[in-house]
Amino acid sequence: MKYGLSLMLILLAGPAFASDPACDLLYQGRYEDARATALAADTVEGLNAAAEVMAAEIMLMRVENSKDHAKAAIKLANRALKRDPGNVEALFLRALHTGFRTRSSSAFAIVMKGLIGDTYAAIEAFEAAAPNDPRADALYGAWHLGIVRAAGDGKFGASLSEGLAHYDRAVAAMPADIVVMGNYAFSLIVLDDPSLLPRATALLQQIDATSPDGATEEETRARMLSLLAVIDDPDALRERSEGLLNSEEIDGK
């Protein structure tokens, strides 16, 4: 079963770590090498770096089991937090991967295990540690729009208007961030609401005018421009966007 929370959370660009050479390897798109290098460092920064690489692997569909990958990354973030309580990047990565875990779970598991609330609580913890970090707005925006798509406006405390407001603030603060803009545009497209299409189109056009910074942004940009190419063909747009959604693994465990 494909559950509609697939875009609840997103990978946010601009590496959440400064661990060379792992950072350089991620920038080049050498994800496995970057993860291994980061883990070998056995530091808080290395744990964060590995979790960031794993987020890229999940978002770009380079793993067989997204849920297990996300759960492993959550453990890395928690290890970092055990060594450095309150570490902002570890809190961000825990929130990010909690969302990835949620989107890769069945509807039954999401409800029974309280994953929607867990995701929101993880975002709140990150925001409390970094109240001026625009990534929190992007995370909240994705949370709201993912639930609206899955269950409807007003369900589980989610709101279309709040989701749009959060995402708009994130894009305003990070106007060159292709990953954030791309996930916002994609979230709007899969809502399948014609009134939101002009906003999505403007975001895709902004992506088209932005140079990618690293392999993750380059691949994200290519996917988003494939949507822009069919933006005026509703059937083709729906088919292409659903194809991206359906590529996520759902095992229901």
PDB file of C-alpha atoms in Angstrom:
ATOM      1  CA  MET A   1       0.000   0.000   0.000  1.00  0.00           C
ATOM      2  CA  LYS A   2       1.231   3.432  -0.840  1.00  0.00           C
ATOM      3  CA  TYR A   3       0.611   5.864   1.980  1.00  0.00           C
ATOM      4  CA  GLY A   4       0.307   9.519   1.219  1.00  0.00           C
ATOM      5  CA  LEU A   5       2.811  10.890   3.700  1.00  0.00           C
ATOM      6  CA  SER A   6       5.674  10.293   1.292  1.00  0.00           C
ATOM      7  CA  LEU A   7       6.801  13.893   1.358  1.00  0.00           C
ATOM      8  CA  MET A   8       6.354  14.573   5.046  1.00  0.00           C
ATOM      9  CA  LEU A   9       9.998  15.454   5.452  1.00  0.00           C
ATOM     10  CA  ILE A  10      12.785  16.377   3.180  1.00  0.00           C
ATOM     11  CA  LEU A  11      16.465  16.548   2.803  1.00  0.00           C
ATOM     12  CA  LEU A  12      17.629  20.118   3.147  1.00  0.00           C
ATOM     13  CA  ALA A  13      20.653  21.229   1.206  1.00  0.00           C
ATOM     14  CA  GLY A  14      23.781  22.840   2.551  1.00  0.00           C
ATOM     15  CA  PRO A  15      25.606  20.085   4.435  1.00  0.00           C
ATOM     16  CA  ALA A  16      24.803  19.924   8.127  1.00  0.00           C
ATOM     17  CA  PHE A  17      28.403  19.186   8.891  1.00  0.00           C
ATOM     18  CA  ALA A  18      31.893  20.400   8.130  1.00  0.00           C
ATOM     19  CA  SER A  19      33.710  17.072   8.138  1.00  0.00           C
ATOM     20  CA  ASP A  20      36.260  16.856   5.349  1.00  0.00           C
ATOM     21  CA  PRO A  21      36.809  14.688   3.401  1.00  0.00           C
ATOM     22  CA  ALA A  22      33.318  13.231   3.947  1.00  0.00           C
ATOM     23  CA  CYS A  23      31.789  16.553   2.919  1.00  0.00           C
ATOM     24  CA  ASP A  24      33.795  16.559  -0.305  1.00  0.00           C
ATOM     25  CA  LEU A  25      32.760  12.999  -1.110  1.00  0.00           C
ATOM     26  CA  LEU A  26      29.087  13.833  -0.581  1.00  0.00           C
ATOM     27  CA  TYR A  27      29.456  16.906  -2.764  1.00  0.00           C
ATOM     28  CA  GLN A  28      30.804  14.652  -5.517  1.00  0.00           C
ATOM     29  CA  GLY A  29      27.935  12.189  -5.139  1.00  0.00           C
ATOM     30  CA  ARG A  30      30.130   9.410  -3.733  1.00  0.00           C
ATOM     31  CA  TYR A  31      27.580   8.536  -1.077  1.00  0.00           C
ATOM     32  CA  GLU A  32      28.855   5.180   0.164  1.00  0.00           C
ATOM     33  CA  ASP A  33      32.418   6.465   0.421  1.00  0.00           C
ATOM     34  CA  ALA A  34      31.211   9.592   2.212  1.00  0.00           C
ATOM     35  CA  ARG A  35      29.229   7.568   4.741  1.00  0.00           C
ATOM     36  CA  ALA A  36      32.108   5.192   5.455  1.00  0.00           C
ATOM     37  CA  THR A  37      34.570   8.053   5.843  1.00  0.00           C
ATOM     38  CA  ALA A  38      32.265   9.926   8.204  1.00  0.00           C
ATOM     39  CA  LEU A  39      31.648   6.877  10.392  1.00  0.00           C
ATOM     40  CA  ALA A  40      35.352   6.111  10.584  1.00  0.00           C
ATOM     41  CA  ALA A  41      35.938   9.507  12.189  1.00  0.00           C
ATOM     42  CA  ASP A  42      33.890   8.390  15.226  1.00  0.00           C
ATOM     43  CA  THR A  43      33.132  11.963  16.281  1.00  0.00           C
ATOM     44  CA  VAL A  44      29.930  13.932  16.754  1.00  0.00           C
ATOM     45  CA  GLU A  45      30.614  15.649  13.451  1.00  0.00           C
ATOM     46  CA  GLY A  46      31.258  12.304  11.785  1.00  0.00           C
ATOM     47  CA  LEU A  47      28.017  10.815  13.107  1.00  0.00           C
ATOM     48  CA  ASN A  48      26.115  13.830  11.837  1.00  0.00           C
ATOM     49  CA  ALA A  49      27.883  13.609   8.496  1.00  0.00           C
ATOM     50  CA  ALA A  50      26.963   9.951   8.096  1.00  0.00           C
ATOM     51  CA  ALA A  51      23.319  10.673   8.916  1.00  0.00           C
ATOM     52  CA  GLU A  52      23.307  13.508   6.370  1.00  0.00           C
ATOM     53  CA  VAL A  53      24.705  11.207   3.688  1.00  0.00           C
ATOM     54  CA  MET A  54      22.046   8.640   4.532  1.00  0.00           C
ATOM     55  CA  ALA A  55      19.375  11.297   4.077  1.00  0.00           C
ATOM     56  CA  ALA A  56      20.707  12.003   0.590  1.00  0.00           C
ATOM     57  CA  GLU A  57      20.665   8.291  -0.196  1.00  0.00           C
ATOM     58  CA  ILE A  58      17.037   8.006   0.905  1.00  0.00           C
ATOM     59  CA  MET A  59      15.857  11.091  -0.930  1.00  0.00           C
ATOM     60  CA  LEU A  60      17.574  10.057  -4.151  1.00  0.00           C
ATOM     61  CA  MET A  61      16.223   6.499  -3.793  1.00  0.00           C
ATOM     62  CA  ARG A  62      19.620   4.849  -3.564  1.00  0.00           C
ATOM     63  CA  VAL A  63      18.660   2.349  -0.845  1.00  0.00           C
ATOM     64  CA  GLU A  64      16.499  -0.763  -0.910  1.00  0.00           C
ATOM     65  CA  ASN A  65      14.777  -0.162   2.413  1.00  0.00           C
ATOM     66  CA  SER A  66      14.208   3.495   3.262  1.00  0.00           C
ATOM     67  CA  LYS A  67      12.692   2.766   6.643  1.00  0.00           C
ATOM     68  CA  ASP A  68      15.600   0.684   7.910  1.00  0.00           C
ATOM     69  CA  HIS A  69      18.057   3.254   6.558  1.00  0.00           C
ATOM     70  CA  ALA A  70      16.205   6.045   8.368  1.00  0.00           C
ATOM     71  CA  LYS A  71      16.056   4.087  11.620  1.00  0.00           C
ATOM     72  CA  ALA A  72      19.804   3.497  11.432  1.00  0.00           C
ATOM     73  CA  ALA A  73      20.371   7.214  10.849  1.00  0.00           C
ATOM     74  CA  ILE A  74      18.181   8.094  13.838  1.00  0.00           C
ATOM     75  CA  LYS A  75      20.455   5.914  15.959  1.00  0.00           C
ATOM     76  CA  LEU A  76      23.467   7.842  14.666  1.00  0.00           C
ATOM     77  CA  ALA A  77      21.827  11.163  15.526  1.00  0.00           C
ATOM     78  CA  ASN A  78      20.958   9.879  18.993  1.00  0.00           C
ATOM     79  CA  ARG A  79      24.562   8.754  19.486  1.00  0.00           C
ATOM     80  CA  ALA A  80      25.707  12.243  18.572  1.00  0.00           C
ATOM     81  CA  LEU A  81      23.216  13.735  21.026  1.00  0.00           C
ATOM     82  CA  LYS A  82      24.403  11.411  23.784  1.00  0.00           C
ATOM     83  CA  ARG A  83      27.909  12.798  23.314  1.00  0.00           C
ATOM     84  CA  ASP A  84      26.777  16.374  22.798  1.00  0.00           C
ATOM     85  CA  PRO A  85      23.268  16.996  24.183  1.00  0.00           C
ATOM     86  CA  GLY A  86      21.542  19.806  22.355  1.00  0.00           C
ATOM     87  CA  ASN A  87      23.706  19.518  19.236  1.00  0.00           C
ATOM     88  CA  VAL A  88      21.693  21.435  16.634  1.00  0.00           C
ATOM     89  CA  GLU A  89      22.678  19.361  13.618  1.00  0.00           C
ATOM     90  CA  ALA A  90      21.970  16.090  15.382  1.00  0.00           C
ATOM     91  CA  LEU A  91      18.531  17.397  16.375  1.00  0.00           C
ATOM     92  CA  PHE A  92      17.887  18.450  12.784  1.00  0.00           C
ATOM     93  CA  LEU A  93      18.961  15.080  11.414  1.00  0.00           C
ATOM     94  CA  ARG A  94      16.880  13.206  13.974  1.00  0.00           C
ATOM     95  CA  ALA A  95      13.824  15.198  12.900  1.00  0.00           C
ATOM     96  CA  LEU A  96      14.613  14.640   9.242  1.00  0.00           C
ATOM     97  CA  HIS A  97      15.030  10.889   9.574  1.00  0.00           C
ATOM     98  CA  THR A  98      12.019  10.519  11.853  1.00  0.00           C
ATOM     99  CA  GLY A  99      10.047  11.897   8.931  1.00  0.00           C
ATOM    100  CA  PHE A 100      11.739   9.534   6.499  1.00  0.00           C
ATOM    101  CA  ARG A 101      10.822   6.652   8.781  1.00  0.00           C
ATOM    102  CA  THR A 102       7.231   7.856   8.867  1.00  0.00           C
ATOM    103  CA  ARG A 103       6.914   8.194   5.110  1.00  0.00           C
ATOM    104  CA  SER A 104       8.280   4.667   4.629  1.00  0.00           C
ATOM    105  CA  SER A 105       5.776   3.075   7.015  1.00  0.00           C
ATOM    106  CA  SER A 106       2.292   1.773   6.396  1.00  0.00           C
ATOM    107  CA  ALA A 107      -0.785   3.813   7.295  1.00  0.00           C
ATOM    108  CA  PHE A 108      -1.519   1.350  10.092  1.00  0.00           C
ATOM    109  CA  ALA A 109       1.965   1.648  11.562  1.00  0.00           C
ATOM    110  CA  ILE A 110       1.935   5.433  11.289  1.00  0.00           C
ATOM    111  CA  VAL A 111      -1.263   5.669  13.317  1.00  0.00           C
ATOM    112  CA  MET A 112      -0.636   2.866  15.809  1.00  0.00           C
ATOM    113  CA  LYS A 113       2.945   3.903  16.587  1.00  0.00           C
ATOM    114  CA  GLY A 114       2.152   7.604  16.776  1.00  0.00           C
ATOM    115  CA  LEU A 115       4.709   8.484  14.123  1.00  0.00           C
ATOM    116  CA  ILE A 116       2.956  11.705  13.098  1.00  0.00           C
ATOM    117  CA  GLY A 117       3.296  13.065  16.616  1.00  0.00           C
ATOM    118  CA  ASP A 118       6.847  11.768  16.925  1.00  0.00           C
ATOM    119  CA  THR A 119       7.827  13.635  13.779  1.00  0.00           C
ATOM    120  CA  TYR A 120       6.266  16.889  14.949  1.00  0.00           C
ATOM    121  CA  ALA A 121       7.918  16.578  18.367  1.00  0.00           C
ATOM    122  CA  ALA A 122      11.301  16.030  16.728  1.00  0.00           C
ATOM    123  CA  ILE A 123      10.841  19.173  14.636  1.00  0.00           C
ATOM    124  CA  GLU A 124       9.857  21.133  17.753  1.00  0.00           C
ATOM    125  CA  ALA A 125      13.004  19.964  19.538  1.00  0.00           C
ATOM    126  CA  PHE A 126      15.127  21.160  16.635  1.00  0.00           C
ATOM    127  CA  GLU A 127      13.317  24.502  16.488  1.00  0.00           C
ATOM    128  CA  ALA A 128      13.774  25.026  20.232  1.00  0.00           C
ATOM    129  CA  ALA A 129      17.519  24.561  19.857  1.00  0.00           C
ATOM    130  CA  ALA A 130      17.752  26.759  16.748  1.00  0.00           C
ATOM    131  CA  PRO A 131      14.771  29.152  16.740  1.00  0.00           C
ATOM    132  CA  ASN A 132      16.087  31.231  13.843  1.00  0.00           C
ATOM    133  CA  ASP A 133      17.067  28.347  11.571  1.00  0.00           C
ATOM    134  CA  PRO A 134      14.888  28.447   8.411  1.00  0.00           C
ATOM    135  CA  ARG A 135      15.191  24.688   8.045  1.00  0.00           C
ATOM    136  CA  ALA A 136      12.563  24.378  10.775  1.00  0.00           C
ATOM    137  CA  ASP A 137      10.070  26.190   8.551  1.00  0.00           C
ATOM    138  CA  ALA A 138      10.842  23.790   5.711  1.00  0.00           C
ATOM    139  CA  LEU A 139      10.333  20.809   7.997  1.00  0.00           C
ATOM    140  CA  TYR A 140       7.048  22.173   9.336  1.00  0.00           C
ATOM    141  CA  GLY A 141       5.889  23.006   5.818  1.00  0.00           C
ATOM    142  CA  ALA A 142       6.559  19.493   4.619  1.00  0.00           C
ATOM    143  CA  TRP A 143       4.835  18.019   7.683  1.00  0.00           C
ATOM    144  CA  HIS A 144       1.670  20.044   7.107  1.00  0.00           C
ATOM    145  CA  LEU A 145       1.455  19.487   3.348  1.00  0.00           C
ATOM    146  CA  GLY A 146       2.223  15.780   3.620  1.00  0.00           C
ATOM    147  CA  ILE A 147      -0.632  15.225   6.052  1.00  0.00           C
ATOM    148  CA  VAL A 148      -3.026  17.426   4.070  1.00  0.00           C
ATOM    149  CA  ARG A 149      -2.361  15.289   1.010  1.00  0.00           C
ATOM    150  CA  ALA A 150      -2.746  12.041   2.946  1.00  0.00           C
ATOM    151  CA  ALA A 151      -5.707  12.804   5.183  1.00  0.00           C
ATOM    152  CA  GLY A 152      -7.128  16.217   4.305  1.00  0.00           C
ATOM    153  CA  ASP A 153      -6.894  19.790   5.513  1.00  0.00           C
ATOM    154  CA  GLY A 154      -7.354  20.034   9.282  1.00  0.00           C
ATOM    155  CA  LYS A 155      -6.562  16.401  10.048  1.00  0.00           C
ATOM    156  CA  PHE A 156      -4.025  15.573  12.780  1.00  0.00           C
ATOM    157  CA  GLY A 157      -3.538  19.306  13.331  1.00  0.00           C
ATOM    158  CA  ALA A 158      -2.230  19.891   9.816  1.00  0.00           C
ATOM    159  CA  SER A 159      -3.242  22.931   7.769  1.00  0.00           C
ATOM    160  CA  LEU A 160      -2.759  23.786   4.110  1.00  0.00           C
ATOM    161  CA  SER A 161      -2.418  27.488   4.879  1.00  0.00           C
ATOM    162  CA  GLU A 162       0.154  26.868   7.614  1.00  0.00           C
ATOM    163  CA  GLY A 163       2.106  24.532   5.382  1.00  0.00           C
ATOM    164  CA  LEU A 164       2.254  27.141   2.630  1.00  0.00           C
ATOM    165  CA  ALA A 165       3.256  29.874   5.077  1.00  0.00           C
ATOM    166  CA  HIS A 166       6.064  27.788   6.565  1.00  0.00           C
ATOM    167  CA  TYR A 167       7.404  26.792   3.175  1.00  0.00           C
ATOM    168  CA  ASP A 168       7.186  30.355   1.851  1.00  0.00           C
ATOM    169  CA  ARG A 169       9.284  31.562   4.782  1.00  0.00           C
ATOM    170  CA  ALA A 170      11.831  28.815   4.186  1.00  0.00           C
ATOM    171  CA  VAL A 171      12.200  29.672   0.500  1.00  0.00           C
ATOM    172  CA  ALA A 172      12.446  33.386   1.283  1.00  0.00           C
ATOM    173  CA  ALA A 173      15.293  32.650   3.691  1.00  0.00           C
ATOM    174  CA  MET A 174      17.003  30.153   1.354  1.00  0.00           C
ATOM    175  CA  PRO A 175      16.206  31.382  -2.174  1.00  0.00           C
ATOM    176  CA  ALA A 176      19.007  29.412  -3.829  1.00  0.00           C
ATOM    177  CA  ASP A 177      18.328  26.096  -2.089  1.00  0.00           C
ATOM    178  CA  ILE A 178      17.270  23.755  -4.887  1.00  0.00           C
ATOM    179  CA  VAL A 179      16.350  20.888  -2.577  1.00  0.00           C
ATOM    180  CA  VAL A 180      14.005  22.988  -0.459  1.00  0.00           C
ATOM    181  CA  MET A 181      12.381  24.625  -3.493  1.00  0.00           C
ATOM    182  CA  GLY A 182      12.101  21.289  -5.254  1.00  0.00           C
ATOM    183  CA  ASN A 183      10.412  19.548  -2.373  1.00  0.00           C
ATOM    184  CA  TYR A 184       8.027  22.466  -1.943  1.00  0.00           C
ATOM    185  CA  ALA A 185       7.117  22.441  -5.634  1.00  0.00           C
ATOM    186  CA  PHE A 186       6.685  18.676  -5.632  1.00  0.00           C
ATOM    187  CA  SER A 187       4.520  18.810  -2.508  1.00  0.00           C
ATOM    188  CA  LEU A 188       2.249  21.310  -4.265  1.00  0.00           C
ATOM    189  CA  ILE A 189       2.036  19.258  -7.450  1.00  0.00           C
ATOM    190  CA  VAL A 190       1.035  16.019  -5.720  1.00  0.00           C
ATOM    191  CA  LEU A 191      -1.748  17.823  -3.859  1.00  0.00           C
ATOM    192  CA  ASP A 192      -3.401  17.848  -7.303  1.00  0.00           C
ATOM    193  CA  ASP A 193      -5.034  21.242  -6.736  1.00  0.00           C
ATOM    194  CA  PRO A 194      -5.038  23.443  -9.873  1.00  0.00           C
ATOM    195  CA  SER A 195      -5.047  26.602  -7.747  1.00  0.00           C
ATOM    196  CA  LEU A 196      -1.608  25.655  -6.378  1.00  0.00           C
ATOM    197  CA  LEU A 197      -0.036  24.960  -9.763  1.00  0.00           C
ATOM    198  CA  PRO A 198       1.073  28.571 -10.472  1.00  0.00           C
ATOM    199  CA  ARG A 199       3.012  28.586  -7.195  1.00  0.00           C
ATOM    200  CA  ALA A 200       4.633  25.269  -8.085  1.00  0.00           C
ATOM    201  CA  THR A 201       5.470  26.519 -11.570  1.00  0.00           C
ATOM    202  CA  ALA A 202       7.163  29.626 -10.189  1.00  0.00           C
ATOM    203  CA  LEU A 203       9.284  27.466  -7.890  1.00  0.00           C
ATOM    204  CA  LEU A 204      10.312  25.181 -10.740  1.00  0.00           C
ATOM    205  CA  GLN A 205      11.243  28.197 -12.832  1.00  0.00           C
ATOM    206  CA  GLN A 206      13.317  29.511  -9.944  1.00  0.00           C
ATOM    207  CA  ILE A 207      15.085  26.149  -9.800  1.00  0.00           C
ATOM    208  CA  ASP A 208      15.716  26.336 -13.542  1.00  0.00           C
ATOM    209  CA  ALA A 209      17.470  29.669 -13.008  1.00  0.00           C
ATOM    210  CA  THR A 210      19.607  28.383 -10.114  1.00  0.00           C
ATOM    211  CA  SER A 211      22.944  26.614 -10.507  1.00  0.00           C
ATOM    212  CA  PRO A 212      23.185  23.392  -8.491  1.00  0.00           C
ATOM    213  CA  ASP A 213      25.656  23.187  -5.634  1.00  0.00           C
ATOM    214  CA  GLY A 214      26.875  19.610  -5.525  1.00  0.00           C
ATOM    215  CA  ALA A 215      25.617  16.244  -6.713  1.00  0.00           C
ATOM    216  CA  THR A 216      22.488  16.122  -4.559  1.00  0.00           C
ATOM    217  CA  GLU A 217      21.222  19.460  -5.841  1.00  0.00           C
ATOM    218  CA  GLU A 218      22.186  18.538  -9.399  1.00  0.00           C
ATOM    219  CA  GLU A 219      20.107  15.365  -9.341  1.00  0.00           C
ATOM    220  CA  THR A 220      17.219  17.092  -7.570  1.00  0.00           C
ATOM    221  CA  ARG A 221      17.262  19.888 -10.144  1.00  0.00           C
ATOM    222  CA  ALA A 222      17.118  17.395 -13.021  1.00  0.00           C
ATOM    223  CA  ARG A 223      14.053  15.714 -11.513  1.00  0.00           C
ATOM    224  CA  MET A 224      12.291  18.998 -10.939  1.00  0.00           C
ATOM    225  CA  LEU A 225      13.000  20.218 -14.475  1.00  0.00           C
ATOM    226  CA  SER A 226      11.481  16.998 -15.803  1.00  0.00           C
ATOM    227  CA  LEU A 227       8.259  18.129 -14.100  1.00  0.00           C
ATOM    228  CA  LEU A 228       8.559  21.650 -15.470  1.00  0.00           C
ATOM    229  CA  ALA A 229       8.774  20.183 -18.976  1.00  0.00           C
ATOM    230  CA  VAL A 230       5.236  18.764 -18.645  1.00  0.00           C
ATOM    231  CA  ILE A 231       3.747  21.420 -16.359  1.00  0.00           C
ATOM    232  CA  ASP A 232       1.082  22.337 -18.941  1.00  0.00           C
ATOM    233  CA  ASP A 233       0.018  18.719 -19.519  1.00  0.00           C
ATOM    234  CA  PRO A 234      -2.015  17.613 -16.473  1.00  0.00           C
ATOM    235  CA  ASP A 235      -2.019  13.920 -17.345  1.00  0.00           C
ATOM    236  CA  ALA A 236       1.707  13.783 -18.035  1.00  0.00           C
ATOM    237  CA  LEU A 237       2.452  15.826 -14.916  1.00  0.00           C
ATOM    238  CA  ARG A 238       0.354  13.535 -12.759  1.00  0.00           C
ATOM    239  CA  GLU A 239       1.967  10.420 -14.217  1.00  0.00           C
ATOM    240  CA  ARG A 240       5.493  11.754 -13.801  1.00  0.00           C
ATOM    241  CA  SER A 241       4.951  12.978 -10.247  1.00  0.00           C
ATOM    242  CA  GLU A 242       3.211   9.769  -9.200  1.00  0.00           C
ATOM    243  CA  GLY A 243       6.120   7.843 -10.631  1.00  0.00           C
ATOM    244  CA  LEU A 244       8.445   9.653  -8.251  1.00  0.00           C
ATOM    245  CA  LEU A 245       6.130   8.969  -5.320  1.00  0.00           C
ATOM    246  CA  ASN A 246       5.702   5.297  -6.130  1.00  0.00           C
ATOM    247  CA  SER A 247       9.428   4.692  -6.258  1.00  0.00           C
ATOM    248  CA  GLU A 248       9.503   4.854  -2.448  1.00  0.00           C
ATOM    249  CA  GLU A 249       9.477   1.501  -0.713  1.00  0.00           C
ATOM    250  CA  ILE A 250       6.587   0.663   1.611  1.00  0.00           C
ATOM    251  CA  ASP A 251       6.900  -2.618   3.461  1.00  0.00           C
ATOM    252  CA  GLY A 252       4.241  -2.008   6.100  1.00  0.00           C
ATOM    253  CA  LYS A 253       6.270  -3.380   8.987  1.00  0.00           C
TER     254      LYS A 253
END
